[in-house]
Amino acid sequence: MSENRSFRAVQERNPALWEKIRASPKDFRVLTGERPTGRLHIGHYFGTLRNRVHLQEMGIETFIVIADYQALTDRGAGPELRRNVHDVVLDYLAVGLDPGAGTRIFCHSHIPDLNQLLLPFLSVINVSELQRNPTVKDEIAQTGQKTVSGLMFTYPAHQAADILFCRANLVPGGRDQLPHIELTRSIARRLNERYFEEPFFPEPELLLSNAPLILGLDGRKMGKSLNNAIFLASTADETATLIKKAKTDSDRTITYDPEGRPEVANLLLVASLCLDKTPETVADEIGDGGAKVLKATLTEAVNEYFREIRAKRSALAADPAVIVDVLREGNDAANAVATRTLDAVRGAMGMDYY
Ligand code: TRP
């Protein structure tokens, strides 16, 4: 099926999926995560983090992978990896992801049995499936890599191991994750058919967030290296300075027009998410105030919305032992689950020699 068609199918299934989740949260297990490439920004927050907290509050068991091996697909390893992993843990805890509520935060590099699942998984897919993955193709094109590493081609199968090691059936994520989820479903189906009498692996569903895409303050993609992102860890002053430099236009009357005035619309969108109003309402309230009032409104809204999260983050950052404890606890839990799954797979494949 083409990517477009499968995306539309996922979109169509989403409302019913939400219904099922609300009706019986206990039937679901979430696995999601990201590459540790730096601190998380408000785009991550409104795009996924807030939704994860919501799922956690519904009582859904949640595993979150800090995908450190996957981070090697587009950058090297080194001392900054440690900093990045620690930053991501702080961001998670600050927004309310909570090991006390059963959320496990772990990283690839410490879960050997998860990584070993990659081998049987690779045995049931073929090279052309890996080669035609549109997300991988985009990433190769974007990073302008001259040669493509074996890890780059195989990381979607590794991601399937992230999801299936704990037999998660729900993966919150964006459209770019869809090819990986489809591969995961194929792997689950093929292993079930080949090696198990009763289905062992679920075929996970992609749960799309309904948050609109937030752009950077210059209208480009919000990214950490572009100096256009408001981070969860940014101070109120840094936020004000960044927003002052945001791109707008010279029309004094503020209107919400995503097509005609994309930069202004994006600022209105962020303000509207923080203020829990529609972007149109925020625009009406600013009226003829122009870019100046728009920026003042946005600065106030962002700083107010993130005040507590930021305070919590700096309090946590003052005690590095917290990060280590959370990771250790998450890794221990993930290791126990991964060992059980790998044992079951080896058993099913006839590799239980003693
Ligand atoms: N591919 C995801 C990203 O680049 C990160 C990721 C790794 C992930 N493993 C995952 C997401 C499993 C969802 C489920 O952001």
mmCIF file of C-alpha atoms and ligand atoms in Angstrom:
data_model
loop_
_atom_site.group_PDB
_atom_site.id
_atom_site.type_symbol
_atom_site.label_atom_id
_atom_site.label_comp_id
_atom_site.label_asym_id
_atom_site.label_seq_id
_atom_site.Cartn_x
_atom_site.Cartn_y
_atom_site.Cartn_z
ATOM 1 C CA MET A 1 0.000 0.000 0.000
ATOM 2 C CA SER A 2 1.298 3.508 -0.731
ATOM 3 C CA GLU A 3 2.371 5.684 2.195
ATOM 4 C CA ASN A 4 -0.468 8.110 1.426
ATOM 5 C CA ARG A 5 -3.116 5.457 1.506
ATOM 6 C CA SER A 6 -1.860 3.842 4.666
ATOM 7 C CA PHE A 7 -1.641 7.233 6.341
ATOM 8 C CA ARG A 8 -5.251 7.953 5.457
ATOM 9 C CA ALA A 9 -6.230 4.549 6.810
ATOM 10 C CA VAL A 10 -4.458 5.308 10.092
ATOM 11 C CA GLN A 11 -6.167 8.694 10.288
ATOM 12 C CA GLU A 12 -9.518 7.040 9.750
ATOM 13 C CA ARG A 13 -8.889 4.429 12.437
ATOM 14 C CA ASN A 14 -7.688 6.963 15.008
ATOM 15 C CA PRO A 15 -11.017 8.164 16.442
ATOM 16 C CA ALA A 16 -12.167 4.574 17.018
ATOM 17 C CA LEU A 17 -8.792 3.779 18.540
ATOM 18 C CA TRP A 18 -9.153 6.675 20.990
ATOM 19 C CA GLU A 19 -12.611 5.339 21.874
ATOM 20 C CA LYS A 20 -11.168 1.935 22.671
ATOM 21 C CA ILE A 21 -8.362 3.453 24.717
ATOM 22 C CA ARG A 22 -10.813 5.474 26.765
ATOM 23 C CA ALA A 23 -13.120 2.497 27.218
ATOM 24 C CA SER A 24 -10.392 0.107 28.388
ATOM 25 C CA PRO A 25 -6.991 1.661 28.998
ATOM 26 C CA LYS A 26 -5.804 -1.554 30.629
ATOM 27 C CA ASP A 27 -5.839 -3.317 27.263
ATOM 28 C CA PHE A 28 -3.059 -1.092 26.007
ATOM 29 C CA ARG A 29 0.652 -0.800 26.486
ATOM 30 C CA VAL A 30 2.474 2.198 25.068
ATOM 31 C CA LEU A 31 5.990 2.280 23.719
ATOM 32 C CA THR A 32 7.340 5.488 22.299
ATOM 33 C CA GLY A 33 10.469 7.590 22.511
ATOM 34 C CA GLU A 34 13.023 9.672 20.731
ATOM 35 C CA ARG A 35 16.640 9.939 19.789
ATOM 36 C CA PRO A 36 18.692 11.763 22.381
ATOM 37 C CA THR A 37 19.847 14.656 20.226
ATOM 38 C CA GLY A 38 19.479 17.465 22.756
ATOM 39 C CA ARG A 39 17.010 19.207 24.985
ATOM 40 C CA LEU A 40 13.326 18.991 24.078
ATOM 41 C CA HIS A 41 11.400 22.049 22.926
ATOM 42 C CA ILE A 42 7.809 23.230 23.039
ATOM 43 C CA GLY A 43 7.170 21.593 19.674
ATOM 44 C CA HIS A 44 7.904 18.244 21.311
ATOM 45 C CA TYR A 45 5.746 19.244 24.248
ATOM 46 C CA PHE A 46 2.578 20.083 22.339
ATOM 47 C CA GLY A 47 3.277 17.458 19.680
ATOM 48 C CA THR A 48 3.849 14.407 21.875
ATOM 49 C CA LEU A 49 4.902 14.900 25.496
ATOM 50 C CA ARG A 50 1.600 16.312 26.673
ATOM 51 C CA ASN A 51 -0.213 13.434 25.051
ATOM 52 C CA ARG A 52 2.073 10.903 26.738
ATOM 53 C CA VAL A 53 1.295 12.376 30.131
ATOM 54 C CA HIS A 54 -2.378 12.146 29.268
ATOM 55 C CA LEU A 55 -2.055 8.445 28.398
ATOM 56 C CA GLN A 56 -0.100 7.844 31.589
ATOM 57 C CA GLU A 57 -2.858 9.532 33.574
ATOM 58 C CA MET A 58 -5.396 7.224 31.979
ATOM 59 C CA GLY A 59 -3.503 4.403 33.663
ATOM 60 C CA ILE A 60 -1.834 3.000 30.543
ATOM 61 C CA GLU A 61 1.436 1.222 31.143
ATOM 62 C CA THR A 62 4.091 3.207 29.307
ATOM 63 C CA PHE A 63 7.636 2.471 28.189
ATOM 64 C CA ILE A 64 9.750 5.289 26.794
ATOM 65 C CA VAL A 65 12.929 4.546 24.900
ATOM 66 C CA ILE A 66 15.753 7.027 24.705
ATOM 67 C CA ALA A 67 16.992 5.663 21.413
ATOM 68 C CA ASP A 68 20.723 6.096 21.823
ATOM 69 C CA TYR A 69 21.718 3.501 19.229
ATOM 70 C CA GLN A 70 19.309 5.068 16.765
ATOM 71 C CA ALA A 71 20.972 8.434 17.385
ATOM 72 C CA LEU A 72 24.074 6.934 15.748
ATOM 73 C CA THR A 73 22.299 6.889 12.394
ATOM 74 C CA ASP A 74 22.864 10.588 11.833
ATOM 75 C CA ARG A 75 25.623 11.600 14.228
ATOM 76 C CA GLY A 76 28.571 10.174 16.052
ATOM 77 C CA ALA A 77 28.708 9.026 19.633
ATOM 78 C CA GLY A 78 30.708 10.844 22.264
ATOM 79 C CA PRO A 79 30.577 12.637 25.565
ATOM 80 C CA GLU A 80 27.650 14.844 24.458
ATOM 81 C CA LEU A 81 25.475 11.742 24.300
ATOM 82 C CA ARG A 82 25.530 11.489 28.069
ATOM 83 C CA ARG A 83 24.554 15.156 28.411
ATOM 84 C CA ASN A 84 21.748 14.692 25.882
ATOM 85 C CA VAL A 85 20.376 11.591 27.595
ATOM 86 C CA HIS A 86 20.404 13.344 30.945
ATOM 87 C CA ASP A 87 18.684 16.387 29.450
ATOM 88 C CA VAL A 88 15.927 14.272 27.936
ATOM 89 C CA VAL A 89 15.303 12.502 31.249
ATOM 90 C CA LEU A 90 14.998 15.882 32.972
ATOM 91 C CA ASP A 91 12.582 17.088 30.301
ATOM 92 C CA TYR A 92 10.440 13.964 30.700
ATOM 93 C CA LEU A 93 10.267 14.254 34.465
ATOM 94 C CA ALA A 94 9.601 17.996 34.330
ATOM 95 C CA VAL A 95 6.527 17.590 32.099
ATOM 96 C CA GLY A 96 5.090 14.941 34.410
ATOM 97 C CA LEU A 97 6.161 11.598 32.995
ATOM 98 C CA ASP A 98 6.493 9.727 36.220
ATOM 99 C CA PRO A 99 8.170 6.441 37.110
ATOM 100 C CA GLY A 100 6.004 6.537 40.229
ATOM 101 C CA ALA A 101 2.972 6.228 37.948
ATOM 102 C CA GLY A 102 4.525 3.224 36.205
ATOM 103 C CA THR A 103 6.260 4.948 33.287
ATOM 104 C CA ARG A 104 9.578 3.287 32.451
ATOM 105 C CA ILE A 105 12.313 5.370 30.894
ATOM 106 C CA PHE A 106 15.174 3.325 29.449
ATOM 107 C CA CYS A 107 17.870 3.476 26.791
ATOM 108 C CA HIS A 108 18.806 1.028 24.040
ATOM 109 C CA SER A 109 22.427 0.661 24.974
ATOM 110 C CA HIS A 110 21.593 -0.922 28.320
ATOM 111 C CA ILE A 111 19.063 -3.539 27.210
ATOM 112 C CA PRO A 112 21.056 -6.387 25.598
ATOM 113 C CA ASP A 113 18.095 -8.722 25.061
ATOM 114 C CA LEU A 114 16.140 -6.024 23.247
ATOM 115 C CA ASN A 115 19.081 -5.573 20.906
ATOM 116 C CA GLN A 116 19.381 -9.295 20.331
ATOM 117 C CA LEU A 117 15.796 -9.435 19.094
ATOM 118 C CA LEU A 118 17.045 -7.533 16.072
ATOM 119 C CA LEU A 119 18.590 -10.739 14.702
ATOM 120 C CA PRO A 120 15.463 -12.900 14.464
ATOM 121 C CA PHE A 121 13.574 -9.786 13.301
ATOM 122 C CA LEU A 122 16.016 -9.199 10.442
ATOM 123 C CA SER A 123 15.568 -12.800 9.383
ATOM 124 C CA VAL A 124 11.896 -12.283 8.485
ATOM 125 C CA ILE A 125 12.231 -9.119 6.405
ATOM 126 C CA ASN A 126 14.049 -8.526 3.188
ATOM 127 C CA VAL A 127 16.485 -5.957 1.956
ATOM 128 C CA SER A 128 14.064 -4.341 -0.469
ATOM 129 C CA GLU A 129 11.634 -3.637 2.360
ATOM 130 C CA LEU A 130 14.401 -1.775 4.147
ATOM 131 C CA GLN A 131 15.451 0.024 0.995
ATOM 132 C CA ARG A 132 12.046 1.431 0.193
ATOM 133 C CA ASN A 133 11.299 2.897 3.648
ATOM 134 C CA PRO A 134 10.301 6.508 2.820
ATOM 135 C CA THR A 135 11.353 7.926 6.210
ATOM 136 C CA VAL A 136 14.814 6.411 5.930
ATOM 137 C CA LYS A 137 15.089 7.712 2.362
ATOM 138 C CA ASP A 138 14.166 11.221 3.542
ATOM 139 C CA GLU A 139 16.670 11.097 6.364
ATOM 140 C CA ILE A 140 19.437 9.986 4.033
ATOM 141 C CA ALA A 141 18.571 12.820 1.672
ATOM 142 C CA GLN A 142 18.334 15.413 4.450
ATOM 143 C CA THR A 143 21.629 14.612 6.087
ATOM 144 C CA GLY A 144 23.383 14.534 2.722
ATOM 145 C CA GLN A 145 25.372 11.475 3.761
ATOM 146 C CA LYS A 146 27.631 10.215 0.990
ATOM 147 C CA THR A 147 27.517 6.650 2.197
ATOM 148 C CA VAL A 148 24.761 4.977 4.143
ATOM 149 C CA SER A 149 25.593 2.952 7.226
ATOM 150 C CA GLY A 150 24.181 -0.501 7.820
ATOM 151 C CA LEU A 151 22.585 0.886 10.952
ATOM 152 C CA MET A 152 20.745 3.530 8.951
ATOM 153 C CA PHE A 153 19.141 0.858 6.775
ATOM 154 C CA THR A 154 18.294 -1.480 9.603
ATOM 155 C CA TYR A 155 17.189 0.944 12.305
ATOM 156 C CA PRO A 156 13.482 0.500 11.480
ATOM 157 C CA ALA A 157 13.874 -3.202 12.352
ATOM 158 C CA HIS A 158 15.659 -2.187 15.531
ATOM 159 C CA GLN A 159 12.748 0.134 16.252
ATOM 160 C CA ALA A 160 10.450 -2.865 15.829
ATOM 161 C CA ALA A 161 12.465 -4.479 18.630
ATOM 162 C CA ASP A 162 11.896 -1.367 20.768
ATOM 163 C CA ILE A 163 8.190 -1.796 20.309
ATOM 164 C CA LEU A 164 7.838 -5.557 20.427
ATOM 165 C CA PHE A 165 10.281 -6.379 23.222
ATOM 166 C CA CYS A 166 7.562 -5.277 25.646
ATOM 167 C CA ARG A 167 4.763 -6.331 23.294
ATOM 168 C CA ALA A 168 3.419 -2.788 23.114
ATOM 169 C CA ASN A 169 0.289 -2.395 21.027
ATOM 170 C CA LEU A 170 0.134 1.386 20.908
ATOM 171 C CA VAL A 171 2.783 3.734 19.552
ATOM 172 C CA PRO A 172 2.071 7.447 19.792
ATOM 173 C CA GLY A 173 3.990 9.230 17.072
ATOM 174 C CA GLY A 174 3.899 11.300 13.926
ATOM 175 C CA ARG A 175 3.347 10.385 10.306
ATOM 176 C CA ASP A 176 7.096 9.882 9.779
ATOM 177 C CA GLN A 177 6.922 6.881 12.109
ATOM 178 C CA LEU A 178 4.295 5.110 10.013
ATOM 179 C CA PRO A 179 6.671 3.144 7.740
ATOM 180 C CA HIS A 180 8.423 1.855 10.867
ATOM 181 C CA ILE A 181 5.133 0.788 12.440
ATOM 182 C CA GLU A 182 4.131 -1.019 9.282
ATOM 183 C CA LEU A 183 7.408 -2.880 9.270
ATOM 184 C CA THR A 184 6.864 -3.716 12.948
ATOM 185 C CA ARG A 185 3.428 -5.097 12.133
ATOM 186 C CA SER A 186 4.882 -7.252 9.359
ATOM 187 C CA ILE A 187 7.586 -8.593 11.637
ATOM 188 C CA ALA A 188 5.046 -9.390 14.366
ATOM 189 C CA ARG A 189 2.748 -11.136 11.890
ATOM 190 C CA ARG A 190 5.487 -13.175 10.250
ATOM 191 C CA LEU A 191 7.005 -14.315 13.532
ATOM 192 C CA ASN A 192 3.579 -15.226 14.880
ATOM 193 C CA GLU A 193 2.817 -17.242 11.754
ATOM 194 C CA ARG A 194 6.158 -18.972 11.518
ATOM 195 C CA TYR A 195 6.960 -19.774 15.092
ATOM 196 C CA PHE A 196 3.974 -19.468 17.411
ATOM 197 C CA GLU A 197 0.760 -21.452 17.722
ATOM 198 C CA GLU A 198 -1.105 -18.541 19.313
ATOM 199 C CA PRO A 199 -0.178 -14.978 18.280
ATOM 200 C CA PHE A 200 2.619 -13.878 20.606
ATOM 201 C CA PHE A 201 3.358 -10.389 19.321
ATOM 202 C CA PRO A 202 0.627 -7.768 18.927
ATOM 203 C CA GLU A 203 0.422 -5.761 15.704
ATOM 204 C CA PRO A 204 0.837 -2.276 17.147
ATOM 205 C CA GLU A 205 -1.141 0.755 16.061
ATOM 206 C CA LEU A 206 0.216 4.235 15.429
ATOM 207 C CA LEU A 207 -1.635 6.750 17.582
ATOM 208 C CA LEU A 208 -1.476 10.150 15.919
ATOM 209 C CA SER A 209 -1.507 13.202 18.106
ATOM 210 C CA ASN A 210 -4.073 15.777 17.083
ATOM 211 C CA ALA A 211 -1.748 18.675 17.860
ATOM 212 C CA PRO A 212 -0.956 20.856 14.874
ATOM 213 C CA LEU A 213 2.658 21.216 13.739
ATOM 214 C CA ILE A 214 4.544 24.015 15.445
ATOM 215 C CA LEU A 215 7.250 25.753 13.421
ATOM 216 C CA GLY A 216 10.330 27.546 14.665
ATOM 217 C CA LEU A 217 10.270 31.291 15.370
ATOM 218 C CA ASP A 218 11.649 31.966 11.898
ATOM 219 C CA GLY A 219 8.988 29.883 10.147
ATOM 220 C CA ARG A 220 11.343 26.981 9.446
ATOM 221 C CA LYS A 221 11.165 23.608 11.162
ATOM 222 C CA MET A 222 11.708 24.034 14.907
ATOM 223 C CA GLY A 223 15.155 22.614 15.508
ATOM 224 C CA LYS A 224 17.807 22.794 18.129
ATOM 225 C CA SER A 225 20.629 23.962 15.891
ATOM 226 C CA LEU A 226 18.630 26.688 14.137
ATOM 227 C CA ASN A 227 18.347 29.006 17.117
ATOM 228 C CA ASN A 228 14.608 29.174 16.503
ATOM 229 C CA ALA A 229 13.334 26.890 19.243
ATOM 230 C CA ILE A 230 11.893 27.607 22.680
ATOM 231 C CA PHE A 231 13.126 24.841 24.953
ATOM 232 C CA LEU A 232 11.427 23.490 28.026
ATOM 233 C CA ALA A 233 14.706 24.418 29.728
ATOM 234 C CA SER A 234 14.800 27.986 28.349
ATOM 235 C CA THR A 235 14.484 30.726 30.956
ATOM 236 C CA ALA A 236 11.760 33.385 30.795
ATOM 237 C CA ASP A 237 14.360 35.910 29.606
ATOM 238 C CA GLU A 238 15.742 33.634 26.902
ATOM 239 C CA THR A 239 12.183 33.053 25.752
ATOM 240 C CA ALA A 240 11.511 36.802 25.567
ATOM 241 C CA THR A 241 14.716 37.428 23.587
ATOM 242 C CA LEU A 242 13.949 34.651 21.120
ATOM 243 C CA ILE A 243 10.383 35.795 20.559
ATOM 244 C CA LYS A 244 11.542 39.391 20.043
ATOM 245 C CA LYS A 245 13.581 38.170 17.078
ATOM 246 C CA ALA A 246 10.722 36.082 15.653
ATOM 247 C CA LYS A 247 9.822 36.664 12.029
ATOM 248 C CA THR A 248 6.486 38.465 11.425
ATOM 249 C CA ASP A 249 5.174 40.820 8.746
ATOM 250 C CA SER A 250 4.305 44.495 8.495
ATOM 251 C CA ASP A 251 0.509 44.205 8.534
ATOM 252 C CA ARG A 252 -0.582 45.809 11.833
ATOM 253 C CA THR A 253 -3.878 43.957 11.975
ATOM 254 C CA ILE A 254 -3.235 40.507 13.351
ATOM 255 C CA THR A 255 -5.237 37.772 11.633
ATOM 256 C CA TYR A 256 -4.948 33.998 11.683
ATOM 257 C CA ASP A 257 -4.109 33.095 8.100
ATOM 258 C CA PRO A 258 -1.841 30.023 7.951
ATOM 259 C CA GLU A 259 -1.619 30.143 4.151
ATOM 260 C CA GLY A 260 -1.070 33.851 3.625
ATOM 261 C CA ARG A 261 0.801 34.714 6.860
ATOM 262 C CA PRO A 262 2.497 31.506 8.001
ATOM 263 C CA GLU A 263 4.915 33.083 10.518
ATOM 264 C CA VAL A 264 2.250 35.164 12.253
ATOM 265 C CA ALA A 265 -0.107 32.175 12.223
ATOM 266 C CA ASN A 266 2.535 30.015 13.865
ATOM 267 C CA LEU A 267 3.050 32.507 16.708
ATOM 268 C CA LEU A 268 -0.724 32.696 17.185
ATOM 269 C CA LEU A 269 -0.889 28.927 17.243
ATOM 270 C CA VAL A 270 1.703 28.632 19.998
ATOM 271 C CA ALA A 271 -0.019 31.352 22.032
ATOM 272 C CA SER A 272 -3.373 29.635 21.530
ATOM 273 C CA LEU A 273 -2.039 26.311 22.808
ATOM 274 C CA CYS A 274 -0.636 27.987 25.917
ATOM 275 C CA LEU A 275 -3.789 30.022 26.513
ATOM 276 C CA ASP A 276 -6.212 27.236 25.626
ATOM 277 C CA LYS A 277 -8.080 29.470 23.173
ATOM 278 C CA THR A 278 -8.434 29.258 19.409
ATOM 279 C CA PRO A 279 -5.797 31.071 17.339
ATOM 280 C CA GLU A 280 -8.606 33.166 15.836
ATOM 281 C CA THR A 281 -9.618 34.397 19.297
ATOM 282 C CA VAL A 282 -6.044 35.298 20.156
ATOM 283 C CA ALA A 283 -5.779 37.191 16.849
ATOM 284 C CA ASP A 284 -9.030 39.080 17.521
ATOM 285 C CA GLU A 285 -7.867 40.083 20.961
ATOM 286 C CA ILE A 286 -4.644 41.519 19.552
ATOM 287 C CA GLY A 287 -6.482 43.219 16.701
ATOM 288 C CA ASP A 288 -4.545 46.280 15.528
ATOM 289 C CA GLY A 289 -1.797 45.850 18.113
ATOM 290 C CA GLY A 290 0.583 44.546 15.448
ATOM 291 C CA ALA A 291 3.628 42.367 15.886
ATOM 292 C CA LYS A 292 4.598 44.109 19.100
ATOM 293 C CA VAL A 293 1.460 43.108 21.001
ATOM 294 C CA LEU A 294 1.499 39.672 19.382
ATOM 295 C CA LYS A 295 5.016 39.069 20.684
ATOM 296 C CA ALA A 296 4.234 40.416 24.133
ATOM 297 C CA THR A 297 1.138 38.200 24.314
ATOM 298 C CA LEU A 298 3.098 35.163 23.182
ATOM 299 C CA THR A 299 5.985 35.739 25.582
ATOM 300 C CA GLU A 300 3.640 36.092 28.516
ATOM 301 C CA ALA A 301 1.621 33.026 27.464
ATOM 302 C CA VAL A 302 4.649 30.756 27.011
ATOM 303 C CA ASN A 303 6.371 31.870 30.182
ATOM 304 C CA GLU A 304 3.197 31.468 32.195
ATOM 305 C CA TYR A 305 2.361 28.050 30.744
ATOM 306 C CA PHE A 306 5.843 26.633 31.291
ATOM 307 C CA ARG A 307 6.608 28.326 34.610
ATOM 308 C CA GLU A 308 5.949 25.271 36.771
ATOM 309 C CA ILE A 309 7.513 22.805 34.348
ATOM 310 C CA ARG A 310 10.657 24.921 34.222
ATOM 311 C CA ALA A 311 10.794 25.318 37.984
ATOM 312 C CA LYS A 312 10.456 21.570 38.393
ATOM 313 C CA ARG A 313 13.151 21.005 35.800
ATOM 314 C CA SER A 314 15.691 23.208 37.522
ATOM 315 C CA ALA A 315 14.928 21.690 40.910
ATOM 316 C CA LEU A 316 15.510 18.206 39.447
ATOM 317 C CA ALA A 317 18.655 19.293 37.642
ATOM 318 C CA ALA A 318 20.151 20.291 40.967
ATOM 319 C CA ASP A 319 20.233 16.628 42.013
ATOM 320 C CA PRO A 320 21.849 14.448 39.324
ATOM 321 C CA ALA A 321 21.224 11.305 41.397
ATOM 322 C CA VAL A 322 17.558 11.544 40.410
ATOM 323 C CA ILE A 323 18.382 11.080 36.734
ATOM 324 C CA VAL A 324 20.588 8.103 37.427
ATOM 325 C CA ASP A 325 17.944 6.478 39.625
ATOM 326 C CA VAL A 326 15.215 6.931 37.036
ATOM 327 C CA LEU A 327 17.366 5.466 34.272
ATOM 328 C CA ARG A 328 18.565 2.582 36.376
ATOM 329 C CA GLU A 329 15.051 1.701 37.452
ATOM 330 C CA GLY A 330 13.731 1.981 33.884
ATOM 331 C CA ASN A 331 16.598 -0.066 32.473
ATOM 332 C CA ASP A 332 16.134 -2.774 35.110
ATOM 333 C CA ALA A 333 12.432 -3.043 34.313
ATOM 334 C CA ALA A 334 13.084 -3.077 30.553
ATOM 335 C CA ASN A 335 15.777 -5.729 30.947
ATOM 336 C CA ALA A 336 13.429 -8.029 32.866
ATOM 337 C CA VAL A 337 10.755 -7.725 30.171
ATOM 338 C CA ALA A 338 13.261 -8.073 27.311
ATOM 339 C CA THR A 339 14.685 -11.277 28.794
ATOM 340 C CA ARG A 340 11.236 -12.840 29.028
ATOM 341 C CA THR A 341 10.435 -11.919 25.431
ATOM 342 C CA LEU A 342 13.750 -13.126 24.046
ATOM 343 C CA ASP A 343 13.355 -16.405 25.955
ATOM 344 C CA ALA A 344 9.926 -16.921 24.432
ATOM 345 C CA VAL A 345 11.243 -16.188 20.942
ATOM 346 C CA ARG A 346 14.245 -18.492 21.339
ATOM 347 C CA GLY A 347 11.946 -21.183 22.701
ATOM 348 C CA ALA A 348 9.554 -20.842 19.784
ATOM 349 C CA MET A 349 12.463 -21.031 17.365
ATOM 350 C CA GLY A 350 13.768 -24.236 18.916
ATOM 351 C CA MET A 351 16.755 -22.584 20.522
ATOM 352 C CA ASP A 352 15.949 -23.709 24.057
ATOM 353 C CA TYR A 353 18.795 -26.220 24.216
ATOM 354 C CA TYR A 354 18.823 -26.843 27.944
HETATM 355 N N1 TRP B 1 12.322 7.067 15.342
HETATM 356 C C1 TRP B 1 11.960 7.911 16.462
HETATM 357 C C2 TRP B 1 12.462 9.327 16.170
HETATM 358 O O1 TRP B 1 13.333 9.532 15.368
HETATM 359 C C3 TRP B 1 12.542 7.465 17.775
HETATM 360 C C4 TRP B 1 12.164 6.071 18.183
HETATM 361 C C5 TRP B 1 13.031 5.042 18.415
HETATM 362 C C6 TRP B 1 10.859 5.564 18.407
HETATM 363 N N2 TRP B 1 12.354 3.939 18.756
HETATM 364 C C7 TRP B 1 11.034 4.205 18.775
HETATM 365 C C8 TRP B 1 9.573 6.127 18.330
HETATM 366 C C9 TRP B 1 9.930 3.393 19.034
HETATM 367 C C10 TRP B 1 8.480 5.300 18.599
HETATM 368 C C11 TRP B 1 8.661 3.949 18.939
HETATM 369 O O2 TRP B 1 12.012 10.249 16.806
#
